[in-house]
Coordinates of C-alpha atoms in Angstrom, one line a residue:
X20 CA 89.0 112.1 85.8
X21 CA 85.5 111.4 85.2
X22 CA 86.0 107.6 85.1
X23 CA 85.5 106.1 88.5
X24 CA 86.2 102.1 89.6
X25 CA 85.9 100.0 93.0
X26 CA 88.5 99.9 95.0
X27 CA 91.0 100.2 91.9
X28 CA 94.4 99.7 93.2
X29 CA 98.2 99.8 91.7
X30 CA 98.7 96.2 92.8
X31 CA 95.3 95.1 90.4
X32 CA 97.9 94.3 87.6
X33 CA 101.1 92.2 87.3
X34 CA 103.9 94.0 87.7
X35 CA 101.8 96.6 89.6
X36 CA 101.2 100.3 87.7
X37 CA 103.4 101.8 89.8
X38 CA 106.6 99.9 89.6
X39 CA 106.1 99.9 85.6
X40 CA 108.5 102.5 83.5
X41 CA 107.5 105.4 82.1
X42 CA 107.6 104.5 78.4
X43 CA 105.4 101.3 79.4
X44 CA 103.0 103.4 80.7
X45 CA 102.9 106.1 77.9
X46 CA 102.6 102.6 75.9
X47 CA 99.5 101.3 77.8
X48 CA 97.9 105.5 77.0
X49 CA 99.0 105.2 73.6
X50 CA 97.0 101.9 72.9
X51 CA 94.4 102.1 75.6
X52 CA 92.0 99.9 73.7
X53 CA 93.9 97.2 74.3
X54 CA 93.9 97.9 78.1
X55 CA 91.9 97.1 80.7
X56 CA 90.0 100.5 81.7
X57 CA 91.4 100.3 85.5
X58 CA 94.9 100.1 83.7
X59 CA 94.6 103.1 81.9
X60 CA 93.2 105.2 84.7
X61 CA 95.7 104.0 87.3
X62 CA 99.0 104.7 83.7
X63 CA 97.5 108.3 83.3
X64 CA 97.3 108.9 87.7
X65 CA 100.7 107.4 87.5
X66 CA 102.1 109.7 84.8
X67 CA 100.8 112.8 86.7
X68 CA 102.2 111.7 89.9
X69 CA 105.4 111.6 87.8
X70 CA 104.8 114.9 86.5
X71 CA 105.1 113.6 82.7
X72 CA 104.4 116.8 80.5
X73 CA 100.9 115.8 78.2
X74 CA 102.6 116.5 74.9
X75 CA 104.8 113.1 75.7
X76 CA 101.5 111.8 76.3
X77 CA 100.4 113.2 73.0
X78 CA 103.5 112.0 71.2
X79 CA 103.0 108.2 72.4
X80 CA 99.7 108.3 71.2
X81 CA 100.0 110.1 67.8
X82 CA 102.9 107.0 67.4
X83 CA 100.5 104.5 68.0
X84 CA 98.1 105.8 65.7
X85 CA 100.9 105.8 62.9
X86 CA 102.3 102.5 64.1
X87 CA 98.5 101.1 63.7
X88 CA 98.0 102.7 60.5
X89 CA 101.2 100.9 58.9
X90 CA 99.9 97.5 61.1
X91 CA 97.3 98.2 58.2
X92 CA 99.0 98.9 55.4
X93 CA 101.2 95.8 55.6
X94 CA 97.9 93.3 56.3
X95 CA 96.3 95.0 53.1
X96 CA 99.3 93.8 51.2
X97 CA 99.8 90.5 52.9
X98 CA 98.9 87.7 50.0
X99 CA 99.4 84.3 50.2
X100 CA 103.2 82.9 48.4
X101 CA 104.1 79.7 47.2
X102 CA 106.9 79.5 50.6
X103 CA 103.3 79.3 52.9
X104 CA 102.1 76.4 50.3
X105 CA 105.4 74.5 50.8
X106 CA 106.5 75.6 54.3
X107 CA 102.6 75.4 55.6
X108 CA 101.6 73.8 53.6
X109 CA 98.5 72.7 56.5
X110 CA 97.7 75.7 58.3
X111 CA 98.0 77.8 54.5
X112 CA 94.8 74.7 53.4
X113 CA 92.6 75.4 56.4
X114 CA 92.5 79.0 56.2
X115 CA 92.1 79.0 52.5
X116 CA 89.3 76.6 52.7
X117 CA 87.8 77.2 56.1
X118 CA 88.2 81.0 56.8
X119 CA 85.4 83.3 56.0
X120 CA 86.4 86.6 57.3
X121 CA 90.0 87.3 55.9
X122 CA 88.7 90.7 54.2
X123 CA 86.9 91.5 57.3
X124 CA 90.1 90.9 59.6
X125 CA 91.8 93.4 57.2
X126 CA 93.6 91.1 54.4
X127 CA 92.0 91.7 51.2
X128 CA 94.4 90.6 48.9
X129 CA 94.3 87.1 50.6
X130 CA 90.4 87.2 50.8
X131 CA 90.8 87.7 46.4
X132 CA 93.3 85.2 46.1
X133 CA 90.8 82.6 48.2
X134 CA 88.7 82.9 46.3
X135 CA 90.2 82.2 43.2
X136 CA 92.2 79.4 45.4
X137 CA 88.8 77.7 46.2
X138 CA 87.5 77.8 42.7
X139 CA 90.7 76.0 41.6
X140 CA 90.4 73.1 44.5
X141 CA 86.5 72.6 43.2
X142 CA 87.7 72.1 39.6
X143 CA 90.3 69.9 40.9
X144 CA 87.7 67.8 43.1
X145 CA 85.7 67.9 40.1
X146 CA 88.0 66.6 37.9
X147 CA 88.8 63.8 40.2
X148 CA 85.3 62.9 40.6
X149 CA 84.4 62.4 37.0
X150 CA 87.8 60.5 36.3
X151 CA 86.7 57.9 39.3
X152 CA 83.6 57.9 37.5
X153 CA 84.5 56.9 34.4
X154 CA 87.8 54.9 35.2

């Protein structure tokens, strides 16, 4: 296998490797990033103890890929909309004002409409300001 661990055993993880079904341990091979290493060793040992044929393995992987890809997709698109403003009204303030890494996280339409958000709230606050002034 190449990869080698301490003592790695099926009972490590909760329900153990072993007692886990097949398609949950195509799932952990399919997104093994998001798996502890041990995991993913002990889901592909598993899998050839079970004598799963490697294009199933193949399969659940090239899904994940396309599942990830439309994950994307949909974050790419995902803007802010007047229901988060009245609904969330909270939580939708704080990540306008105090989030710095929406475009980074994958949501660039929300990082463009922040920023046109947080120019709006300074002219407001300015606006405000000079009226208190001059009241």
């Amino acid at each position: 296998m190449g990869k080698t661990f301490e003592k790695i055993k099926m009972d490590d993880f909760i329900p153990p490797i072993r007692e886990r079904e097949t398609e949950e341990l195509l799932e952990i091979l399919a997104f093994e990033n998001d798996w502890d290493p041990k995991a993913v060793l002990l889901a592909k040992n598993e899998l050839s103890n079970r004598k799963i044929d490697s294009k199933e393995i193949q399969n659940a992987k090239k899904f994940a890929k396309e599942f990830e890809q439309n994950l994307k997709s949909e974050k790419a698109e995902e803007g802010f909309t007047l229901a988060d403003f009245i609904f969330d009204f909270g939580h939708t303030l704080f990540i306008i004002l105090f989030s710095w890494e929406l475009k980074k996280d994958g949501f660039p339409r929300k990082a463009k409409q922040q920023k046109y958000f947080r120019i709006g709230i300074l002219i407001i606050l300015f606006i405000i300001f000079i009226y208190s002034i001059f009241k």
